Each structure stands twice: as structure tokens, then as C-alpha cells.
PDB file of C-alpha atoms in Angstrom:
ATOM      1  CA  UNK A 169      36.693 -95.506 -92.331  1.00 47.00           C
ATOM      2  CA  UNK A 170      37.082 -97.662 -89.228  1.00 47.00           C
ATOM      3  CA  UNK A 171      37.819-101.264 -89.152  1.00 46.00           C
ATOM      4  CA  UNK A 172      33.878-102.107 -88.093  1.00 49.00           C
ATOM      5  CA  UNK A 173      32.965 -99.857 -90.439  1.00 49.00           C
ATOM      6  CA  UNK A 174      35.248-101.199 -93.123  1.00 49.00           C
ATOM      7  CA  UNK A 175      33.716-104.951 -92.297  1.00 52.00           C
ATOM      8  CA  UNK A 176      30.423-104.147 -92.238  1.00 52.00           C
ATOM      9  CA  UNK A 177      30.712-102.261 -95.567  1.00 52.00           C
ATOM     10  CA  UNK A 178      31.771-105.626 -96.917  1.00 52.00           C
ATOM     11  CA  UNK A 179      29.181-107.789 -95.562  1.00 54.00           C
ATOM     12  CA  UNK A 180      26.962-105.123 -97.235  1.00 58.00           C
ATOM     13  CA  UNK A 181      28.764-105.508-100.719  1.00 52.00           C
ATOM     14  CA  UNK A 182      28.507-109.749-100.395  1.00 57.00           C
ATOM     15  CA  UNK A 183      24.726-109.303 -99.702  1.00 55.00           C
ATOM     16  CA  UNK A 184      23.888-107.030-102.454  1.00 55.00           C
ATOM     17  CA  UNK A 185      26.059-109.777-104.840  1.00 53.00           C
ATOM     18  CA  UNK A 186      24.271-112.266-103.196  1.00 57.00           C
ATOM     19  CA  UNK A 187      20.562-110.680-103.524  1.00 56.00           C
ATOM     20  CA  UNK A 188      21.129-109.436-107.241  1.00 52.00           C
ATOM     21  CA  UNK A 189      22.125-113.724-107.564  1.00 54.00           C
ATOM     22  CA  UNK A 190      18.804-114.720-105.949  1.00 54.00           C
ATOM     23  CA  UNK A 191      16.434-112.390-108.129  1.00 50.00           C
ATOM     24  CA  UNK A 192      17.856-113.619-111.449  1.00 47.00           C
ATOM     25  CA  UNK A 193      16.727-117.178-110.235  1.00 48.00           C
ATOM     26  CA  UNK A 194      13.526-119.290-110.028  1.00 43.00           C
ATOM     27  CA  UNK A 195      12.286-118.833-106.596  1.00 47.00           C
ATOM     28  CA  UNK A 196      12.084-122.410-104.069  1.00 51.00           C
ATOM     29  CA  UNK A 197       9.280-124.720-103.822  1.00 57.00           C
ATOM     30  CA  UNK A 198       8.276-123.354-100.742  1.00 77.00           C
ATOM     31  CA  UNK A 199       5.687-120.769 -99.908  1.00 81.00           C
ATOM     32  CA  UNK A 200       7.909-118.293 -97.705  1.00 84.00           C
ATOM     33  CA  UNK A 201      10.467-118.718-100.827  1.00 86.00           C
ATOM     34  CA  UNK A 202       7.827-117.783-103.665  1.00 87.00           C
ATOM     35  CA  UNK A 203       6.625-114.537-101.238  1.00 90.00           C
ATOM     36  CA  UNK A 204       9.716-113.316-100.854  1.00 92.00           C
ATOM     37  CA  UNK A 205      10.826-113.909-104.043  1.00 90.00           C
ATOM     38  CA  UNK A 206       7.300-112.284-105.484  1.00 93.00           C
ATOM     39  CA  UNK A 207       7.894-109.112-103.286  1.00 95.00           C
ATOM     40  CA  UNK A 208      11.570-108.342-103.746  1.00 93.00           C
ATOM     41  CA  UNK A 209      11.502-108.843-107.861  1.00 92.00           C
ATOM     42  CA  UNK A 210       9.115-105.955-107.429  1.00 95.00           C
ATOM     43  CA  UNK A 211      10.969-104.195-105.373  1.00 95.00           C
ATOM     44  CA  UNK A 212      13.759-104.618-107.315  1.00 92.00           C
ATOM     45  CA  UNK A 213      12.082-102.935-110.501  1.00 92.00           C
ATOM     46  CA  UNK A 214      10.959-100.109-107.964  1.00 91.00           C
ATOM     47  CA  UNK A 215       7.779-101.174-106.567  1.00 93.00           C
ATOM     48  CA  UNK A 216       7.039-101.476-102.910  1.00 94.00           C
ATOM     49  CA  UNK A 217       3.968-104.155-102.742  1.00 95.00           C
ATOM     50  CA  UNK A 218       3.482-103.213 -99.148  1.00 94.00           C
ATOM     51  CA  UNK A 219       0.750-101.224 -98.429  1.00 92.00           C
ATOM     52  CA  UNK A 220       0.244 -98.264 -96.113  1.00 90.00           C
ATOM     53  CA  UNK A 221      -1.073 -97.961 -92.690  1.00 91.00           C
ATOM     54  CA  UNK A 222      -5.084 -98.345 -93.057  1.00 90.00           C
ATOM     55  CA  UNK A 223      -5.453 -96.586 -89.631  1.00 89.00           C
ATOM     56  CA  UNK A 224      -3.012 -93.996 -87.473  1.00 87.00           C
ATOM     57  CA  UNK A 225      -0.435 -95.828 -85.754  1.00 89.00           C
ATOM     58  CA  UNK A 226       0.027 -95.473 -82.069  1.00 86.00           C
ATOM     59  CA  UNK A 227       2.997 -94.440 -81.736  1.00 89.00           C
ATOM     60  CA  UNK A 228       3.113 -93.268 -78.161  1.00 87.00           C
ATOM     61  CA  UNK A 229       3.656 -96.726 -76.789  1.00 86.00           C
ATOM     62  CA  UNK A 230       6.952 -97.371 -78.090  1.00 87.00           C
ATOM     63  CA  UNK A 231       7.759 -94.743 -75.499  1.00 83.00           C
ATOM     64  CA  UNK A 232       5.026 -95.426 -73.007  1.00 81.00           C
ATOM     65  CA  UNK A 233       4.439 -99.427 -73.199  1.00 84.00           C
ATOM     66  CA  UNK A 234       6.714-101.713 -74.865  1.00 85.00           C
ATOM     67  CA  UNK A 235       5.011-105.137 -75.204  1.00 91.00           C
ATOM     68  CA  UNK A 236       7.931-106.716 -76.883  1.00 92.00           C
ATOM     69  CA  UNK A 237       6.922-110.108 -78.958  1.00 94.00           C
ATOM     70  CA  UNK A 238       9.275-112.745 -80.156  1.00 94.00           C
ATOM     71  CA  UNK A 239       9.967-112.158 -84.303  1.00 94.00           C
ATOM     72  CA  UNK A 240      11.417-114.841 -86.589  1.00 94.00           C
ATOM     73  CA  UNK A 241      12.303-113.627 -90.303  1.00 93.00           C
ATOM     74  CA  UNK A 242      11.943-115.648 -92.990  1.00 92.00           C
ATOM     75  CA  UNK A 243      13.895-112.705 -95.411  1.00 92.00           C
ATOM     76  CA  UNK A 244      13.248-108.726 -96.563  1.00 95.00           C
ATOM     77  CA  UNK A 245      10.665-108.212 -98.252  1.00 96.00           C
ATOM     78  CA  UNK A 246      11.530-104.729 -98.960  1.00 96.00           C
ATOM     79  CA  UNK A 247      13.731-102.283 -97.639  1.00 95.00           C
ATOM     80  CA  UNK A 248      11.826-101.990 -94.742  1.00 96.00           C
ATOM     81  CA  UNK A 249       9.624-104.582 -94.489  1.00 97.00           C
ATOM     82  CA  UNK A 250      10.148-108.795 -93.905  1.00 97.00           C
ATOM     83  CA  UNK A 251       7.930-112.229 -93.834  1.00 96.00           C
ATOM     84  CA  UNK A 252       7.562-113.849 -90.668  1.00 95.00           C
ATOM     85  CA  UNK A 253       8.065-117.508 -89.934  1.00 92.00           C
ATOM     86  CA  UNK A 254       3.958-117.373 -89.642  1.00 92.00           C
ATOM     87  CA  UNK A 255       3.308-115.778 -93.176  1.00 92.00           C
ATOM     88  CA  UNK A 256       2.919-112.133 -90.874  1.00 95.00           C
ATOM     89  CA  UNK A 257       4.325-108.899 -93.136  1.00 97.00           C
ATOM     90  CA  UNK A 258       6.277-106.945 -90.539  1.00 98.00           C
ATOM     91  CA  UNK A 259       6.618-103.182 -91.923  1.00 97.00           C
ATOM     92  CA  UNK A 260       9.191-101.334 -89.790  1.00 97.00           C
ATOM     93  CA  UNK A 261       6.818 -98.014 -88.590  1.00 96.00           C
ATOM     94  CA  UNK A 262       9.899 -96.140 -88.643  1.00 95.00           C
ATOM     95  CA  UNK A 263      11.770 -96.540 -91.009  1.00 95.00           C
ATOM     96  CA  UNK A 264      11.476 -96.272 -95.377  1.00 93.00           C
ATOM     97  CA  UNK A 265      13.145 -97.938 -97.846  1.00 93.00           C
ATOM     98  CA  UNK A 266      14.483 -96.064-101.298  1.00 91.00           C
ATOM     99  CA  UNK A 267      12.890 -97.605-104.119  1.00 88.00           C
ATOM    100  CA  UNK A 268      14.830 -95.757-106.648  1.00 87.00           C
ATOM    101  CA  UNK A 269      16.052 -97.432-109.190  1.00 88.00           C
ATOM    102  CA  UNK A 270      18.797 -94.890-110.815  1.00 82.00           C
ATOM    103  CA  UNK A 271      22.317 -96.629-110.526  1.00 83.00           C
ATOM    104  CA  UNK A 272      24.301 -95.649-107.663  1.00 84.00           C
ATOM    105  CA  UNK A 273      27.801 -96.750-106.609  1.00 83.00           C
ATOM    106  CA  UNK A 274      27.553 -98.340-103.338  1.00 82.00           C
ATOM    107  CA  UNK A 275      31.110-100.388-101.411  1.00 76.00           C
ATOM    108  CA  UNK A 276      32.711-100.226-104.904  1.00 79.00           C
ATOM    109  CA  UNK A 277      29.720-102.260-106.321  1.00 81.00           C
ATOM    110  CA  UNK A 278      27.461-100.654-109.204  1.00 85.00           C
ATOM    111  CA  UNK A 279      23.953-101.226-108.381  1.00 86.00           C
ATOM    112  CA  UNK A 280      20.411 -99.208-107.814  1.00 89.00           C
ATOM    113  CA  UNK A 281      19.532 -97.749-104.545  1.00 89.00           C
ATOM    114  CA  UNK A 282      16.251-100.030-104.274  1.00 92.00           C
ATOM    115  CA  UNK A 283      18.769-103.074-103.699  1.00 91.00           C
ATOM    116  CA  UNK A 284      21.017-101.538-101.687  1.00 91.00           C
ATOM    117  CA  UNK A 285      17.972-100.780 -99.607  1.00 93.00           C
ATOM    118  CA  UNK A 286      17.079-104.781 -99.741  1.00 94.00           C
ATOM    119  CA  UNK A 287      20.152-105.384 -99.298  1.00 92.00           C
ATOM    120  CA  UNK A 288      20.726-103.404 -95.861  1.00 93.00           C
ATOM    121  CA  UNK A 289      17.441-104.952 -94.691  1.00 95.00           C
ATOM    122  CA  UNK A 290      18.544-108.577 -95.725  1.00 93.00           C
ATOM    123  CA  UNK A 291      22.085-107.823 -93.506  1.00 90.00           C
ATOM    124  CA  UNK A 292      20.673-105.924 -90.626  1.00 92.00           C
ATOM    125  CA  UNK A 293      18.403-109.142 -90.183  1.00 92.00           C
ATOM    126  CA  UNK A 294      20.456-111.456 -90.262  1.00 89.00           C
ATOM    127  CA  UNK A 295      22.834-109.257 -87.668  1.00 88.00           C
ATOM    128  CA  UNK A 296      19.872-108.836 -85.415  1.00 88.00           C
ATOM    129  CA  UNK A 297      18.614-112.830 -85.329  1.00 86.00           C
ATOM    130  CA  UNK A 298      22.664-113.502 -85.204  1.00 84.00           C
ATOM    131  CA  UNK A 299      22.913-114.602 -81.490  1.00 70.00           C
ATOM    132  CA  UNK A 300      19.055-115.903 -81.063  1.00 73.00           C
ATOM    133  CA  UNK A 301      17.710-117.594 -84.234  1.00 76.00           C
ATOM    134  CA  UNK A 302      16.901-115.393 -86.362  1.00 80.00           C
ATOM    135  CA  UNK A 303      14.324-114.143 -83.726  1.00 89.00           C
ATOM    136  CA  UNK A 304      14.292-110.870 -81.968  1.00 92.00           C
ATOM    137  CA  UNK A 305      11.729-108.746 -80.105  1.00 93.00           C
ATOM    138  CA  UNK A 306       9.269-106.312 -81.970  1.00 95.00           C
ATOM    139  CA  UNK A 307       6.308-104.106 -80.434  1.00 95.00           C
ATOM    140  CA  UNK A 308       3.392-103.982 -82.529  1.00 96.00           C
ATOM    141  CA  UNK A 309       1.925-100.512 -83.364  1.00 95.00           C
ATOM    142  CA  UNK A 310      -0.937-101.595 -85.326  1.00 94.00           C
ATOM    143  CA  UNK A 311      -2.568-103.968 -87.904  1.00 95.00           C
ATOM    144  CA  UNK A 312      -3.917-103.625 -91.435  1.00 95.00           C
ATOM    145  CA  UNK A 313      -7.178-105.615 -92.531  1.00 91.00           C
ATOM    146  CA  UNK A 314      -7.347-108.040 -94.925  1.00 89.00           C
ATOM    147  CA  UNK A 315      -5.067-110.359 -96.554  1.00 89.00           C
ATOM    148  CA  UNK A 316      -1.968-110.669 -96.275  1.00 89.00           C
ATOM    149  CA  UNK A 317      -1.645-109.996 -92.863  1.00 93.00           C
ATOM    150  CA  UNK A 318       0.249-106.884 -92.700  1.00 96.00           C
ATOM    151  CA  UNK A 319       1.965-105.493 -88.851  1.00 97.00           C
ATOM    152  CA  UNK A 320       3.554-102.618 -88.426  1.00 97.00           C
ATOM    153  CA  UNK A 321       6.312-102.677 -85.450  1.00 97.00           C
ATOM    154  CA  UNK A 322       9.404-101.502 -84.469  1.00 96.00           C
ATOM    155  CA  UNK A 323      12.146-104.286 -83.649  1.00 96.00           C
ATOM    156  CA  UNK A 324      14.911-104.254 -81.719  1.00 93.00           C
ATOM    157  CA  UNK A 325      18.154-105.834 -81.100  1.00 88.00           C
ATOM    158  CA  UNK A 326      21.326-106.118 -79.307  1.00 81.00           C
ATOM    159  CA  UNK A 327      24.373-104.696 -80.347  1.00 76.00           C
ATOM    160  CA  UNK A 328      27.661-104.064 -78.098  1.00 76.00           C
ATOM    161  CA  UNK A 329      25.275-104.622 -74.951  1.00 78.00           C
ATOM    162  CA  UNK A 330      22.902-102.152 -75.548  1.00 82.00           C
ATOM    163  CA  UNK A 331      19.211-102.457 -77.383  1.00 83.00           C
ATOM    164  CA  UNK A 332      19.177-100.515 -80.547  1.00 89.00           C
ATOM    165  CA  UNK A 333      16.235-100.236 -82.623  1.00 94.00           C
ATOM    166  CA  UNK A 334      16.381-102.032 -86.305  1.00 95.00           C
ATOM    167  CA  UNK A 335      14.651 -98.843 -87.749  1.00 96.00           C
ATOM    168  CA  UNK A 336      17.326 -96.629 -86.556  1.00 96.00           C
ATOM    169  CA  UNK A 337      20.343 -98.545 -87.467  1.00 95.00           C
ATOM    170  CA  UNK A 338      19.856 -98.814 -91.136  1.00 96.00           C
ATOM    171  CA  UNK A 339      19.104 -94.565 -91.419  1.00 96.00           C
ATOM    172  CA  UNK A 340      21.968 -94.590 -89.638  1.00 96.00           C
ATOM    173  CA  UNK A 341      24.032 -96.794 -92.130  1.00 93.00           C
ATOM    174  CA  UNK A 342      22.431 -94.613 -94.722  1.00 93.00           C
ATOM    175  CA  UNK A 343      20.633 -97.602 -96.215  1.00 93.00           C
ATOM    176  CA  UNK A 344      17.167 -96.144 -95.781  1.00 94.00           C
ATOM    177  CA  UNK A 345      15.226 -93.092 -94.242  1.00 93.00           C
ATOM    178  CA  UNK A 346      13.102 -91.555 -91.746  1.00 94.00           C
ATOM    179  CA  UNK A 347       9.346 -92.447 -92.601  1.00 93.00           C
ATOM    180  CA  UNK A 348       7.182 -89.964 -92.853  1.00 89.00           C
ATOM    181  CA  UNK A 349       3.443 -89.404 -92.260  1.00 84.00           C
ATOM    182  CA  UNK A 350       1.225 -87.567 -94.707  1.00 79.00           C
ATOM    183  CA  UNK A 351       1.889 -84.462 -93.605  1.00 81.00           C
ATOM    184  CA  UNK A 352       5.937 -84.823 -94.467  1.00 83.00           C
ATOM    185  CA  UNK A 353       6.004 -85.668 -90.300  1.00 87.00           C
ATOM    186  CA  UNK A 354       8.829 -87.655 -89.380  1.00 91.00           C
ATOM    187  CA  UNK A 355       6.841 -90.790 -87.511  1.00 92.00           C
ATOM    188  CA  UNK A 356       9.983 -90.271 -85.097  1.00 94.00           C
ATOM    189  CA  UNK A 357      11.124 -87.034 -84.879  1.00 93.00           C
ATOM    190  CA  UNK A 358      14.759 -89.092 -83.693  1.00 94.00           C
ATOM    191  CA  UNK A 359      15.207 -90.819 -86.300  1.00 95.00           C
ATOM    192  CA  UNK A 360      14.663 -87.942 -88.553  1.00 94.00           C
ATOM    193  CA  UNK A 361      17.685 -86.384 -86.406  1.00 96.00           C
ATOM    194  CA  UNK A 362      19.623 -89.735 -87.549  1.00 96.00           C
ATOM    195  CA  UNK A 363      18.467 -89.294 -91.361  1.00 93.00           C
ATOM    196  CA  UNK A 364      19.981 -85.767 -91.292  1.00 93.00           C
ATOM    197  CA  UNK A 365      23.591 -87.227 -89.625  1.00 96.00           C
ATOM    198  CA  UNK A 366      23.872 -89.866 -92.125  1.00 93.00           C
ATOM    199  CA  UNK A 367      22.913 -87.193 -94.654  1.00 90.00           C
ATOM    200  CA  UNK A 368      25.730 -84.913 -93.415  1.00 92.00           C
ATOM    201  CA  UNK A 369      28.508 -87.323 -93.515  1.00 93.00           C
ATOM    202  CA  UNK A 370      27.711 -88.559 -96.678  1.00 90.00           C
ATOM    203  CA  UNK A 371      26.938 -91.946 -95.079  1.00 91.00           C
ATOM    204  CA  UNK A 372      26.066 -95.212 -97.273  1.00 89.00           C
ATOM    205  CA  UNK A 373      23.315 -94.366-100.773  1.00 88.00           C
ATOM    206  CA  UNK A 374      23.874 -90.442 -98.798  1.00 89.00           C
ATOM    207  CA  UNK A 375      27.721 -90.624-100.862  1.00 87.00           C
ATOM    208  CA  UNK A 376      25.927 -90.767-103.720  1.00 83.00           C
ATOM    209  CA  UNK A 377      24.870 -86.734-105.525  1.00 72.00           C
ATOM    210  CA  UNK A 378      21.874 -87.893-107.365  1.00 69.00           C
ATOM    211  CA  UNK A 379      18.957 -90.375-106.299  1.00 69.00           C
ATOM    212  CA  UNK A 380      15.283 -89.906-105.392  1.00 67.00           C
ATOM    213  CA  UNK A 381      14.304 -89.258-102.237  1.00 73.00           C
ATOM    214  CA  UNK A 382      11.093 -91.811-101.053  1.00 69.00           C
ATOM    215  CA  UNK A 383       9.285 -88.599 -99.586  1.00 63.00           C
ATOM    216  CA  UNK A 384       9.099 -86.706-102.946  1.00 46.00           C
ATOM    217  CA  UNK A 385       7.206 -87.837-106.113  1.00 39.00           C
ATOM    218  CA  UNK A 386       6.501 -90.996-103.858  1.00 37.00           C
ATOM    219  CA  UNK A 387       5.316 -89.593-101.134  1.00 34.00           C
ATOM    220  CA  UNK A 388       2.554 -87.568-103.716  1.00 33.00           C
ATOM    221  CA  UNK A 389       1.713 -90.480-104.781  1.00 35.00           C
ATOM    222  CA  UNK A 390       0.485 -92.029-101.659  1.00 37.00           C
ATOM    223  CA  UNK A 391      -1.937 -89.294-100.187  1.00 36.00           C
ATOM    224  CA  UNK A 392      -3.620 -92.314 -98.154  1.00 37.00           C
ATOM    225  CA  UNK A 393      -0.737 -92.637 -95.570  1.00 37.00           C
ATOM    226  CA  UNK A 394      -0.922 -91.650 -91.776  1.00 36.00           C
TER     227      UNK A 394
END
């Protein structure tokens, strides 16, 4: 393992310490505290409160049209999913969070894949808001009625002076997958590519033999998603 690799794995390992801390307290007296306290103790237990796309997303116009908008993240919500500064959801279109809950061994720590999954999120935030205030640019793919407000998006960041997509980073750490639509379709066949990479070198929950995969009795289970 490289040094960046080696560091990063740490920052990981502090996080997940630092999440499993937060959960077993009372949440803060403030509403962005109580929501994303509410959402990750369920998440936690293997629950993802988030709900699915009502409509297809259009996904074209990450390729075709970025209109980039200006994100600030009040904390994960999820593995793949955070609370804006203005009480916004913002699921990642991309990307899926594992919301197993078996024990898996993960940077010498013994925890569930669900919060290493939070925990990836809660890290790869905080590294993408790092040089800007915890803001960064997302584009907006589509919008679910009702409330709370829920957006789906892919964000993006900077990272060694090139833009790298927040989706793609964490399958790439092996802290999530490749979401998929109801069909078992990869929403981006590219990140699928990345899923299957992390998968072959064994890459972060991927070291571990045994955990369930989001897109089996999960994916059943949600026949409504596009």
C-alpha cells in the first residue's frame, strides 16, 4: 500500500471511530443535527430512508450540459446521500451505498459495511469541501416530489488538479458501488468499469469474502427504481 493510500486508510479508520461515537449519542439541538442524526441511526441498523427516483433521471446531461451549482454539506446522510446547508437531500445518481450490516474488518477496525459506507461518505465530504467550505459544485439530474426535498446530482471536486467526480471516487476506494437502474443497468456504465477494478484488487469492504451486495435481495426489493 502506498503512503496516500496508507493515510487515507487512516483518516477512514478515525471517521468510522468517530461516526460509531456520534450514533451512540443524543443528537444536537439543531435541526440539521436531529436529520442527520435520524437518517444515519437508520442507516446504521441497515435502512436507507432515502427514497428512489420518482421519475427517470436524465442522465445525458452530465455528458452533454453540466450546469454546475454551488453545494454546502451539512453531513452523510447515508452512504450516498447528504443534507444540504438548505435542508435539500442530495442523493449521489451514481453511486450506492452497502447497507449491510454483517461485520466486516475494515483498516484493522471491526465494524459493518453500512458504516464503513457512512463513513467513506462522511470523509470523501469533508475531502471535497476541504479547500472551499465545505461547498463544491453538483449538477442536478432531477427532483423528487414531496417532502423532504429530495435531488439527485452528481458532485464533483478537485483532487491533484484535476475534477473527479464524488460518485466515482468512493467505488473506487471500494466504499460503495455502481448504482443500478431497475433493469440491473449500471446508471454509468464507467463507473460500473470502476466497481469491477476495485472488485479485482480487493479494494476497501471488496477485501472482505462475505457481505451483501446492494443490487441483490435489495435491489428485489425496490422494483419502483429507474
Amino acid at each position: 500500500m502506498n503512503p496516500g493510500a496508507r493515510r487515507h486508510t487512516r483518516l477512514l479508520f478515525c471517521t468510522i471511530a468517530c461516526t460509531l461515537n456520534a450514533l451512540a449519542l443524543a443528537a444536537e439541538d439543531d435541526a440539521a443535527s436531529r436529520i442527520v442524526s435520524h437518517y444515519q441511526k437508520a442507516y446504521a441498523e441497515g435502512r436507507d430512508l432515502i427514497p428512489v427516483p420518482q421519475k427517470a433521471l436524465d442522465t445525458s446531461s452530465v455528458a452533454e450540459r453540466l450546469d454546475l451549482e454551488a453545494t454546502t454539506s451539512e453531513g452523510a446522510l447515508t452512504g450516498s446521500a447528504f443534507l444540504t446547508s438548505d435542508g435539500t437531500i442530495v442523493k449521489l445518481a451514481g453511486t450506492q451505498g452497502c447497507l449491510s450490516i454483517e461485520p466486516v474488518e475494515f483498516a484493522g477496525l471491526r465494524s459493518t459495511c453500512a458504516m464503513v459506507s457512512l463513513a467513506g461518505l462522511t470523509s470523501t465530504l469533508g475531502e471535497a469541501g476541504a479547500a472551499a467550505g465545505n461547498t463544491f459544485p453538483c449538477h442536478f439530474l432531477g427532483q423528487n416530489e414531496g417532502s423532504p426535498t429530495v435531488r439527485f446530482a452528481e458532485c464533483f471536486f478537485i483532487k491533484d488538479g484535476a475534477a473527479q467526480s464524488l460518485s466515482e471516487v468512493l467505488i473506487a476506494r471500494g466504499l460503495a458501488f455502481a448504482a443500478r437502474d431497475r433493469a440491473g443497468r449500471a446508471i454509468f456504465a464507467d463507473y460500473a468499469q470502476t466497481e469491477v477494478s476495485a472488485k479485482r484488487m480487493k479494494t476497501g469492504i471488496w477485501a472482505n469474502a462475505h457481505f451483501n451486495h446492494p443490487y441483490g435481495e435489495r435491489y428485489r426489493a425496490n422494483p419502483s427504481m429507474n
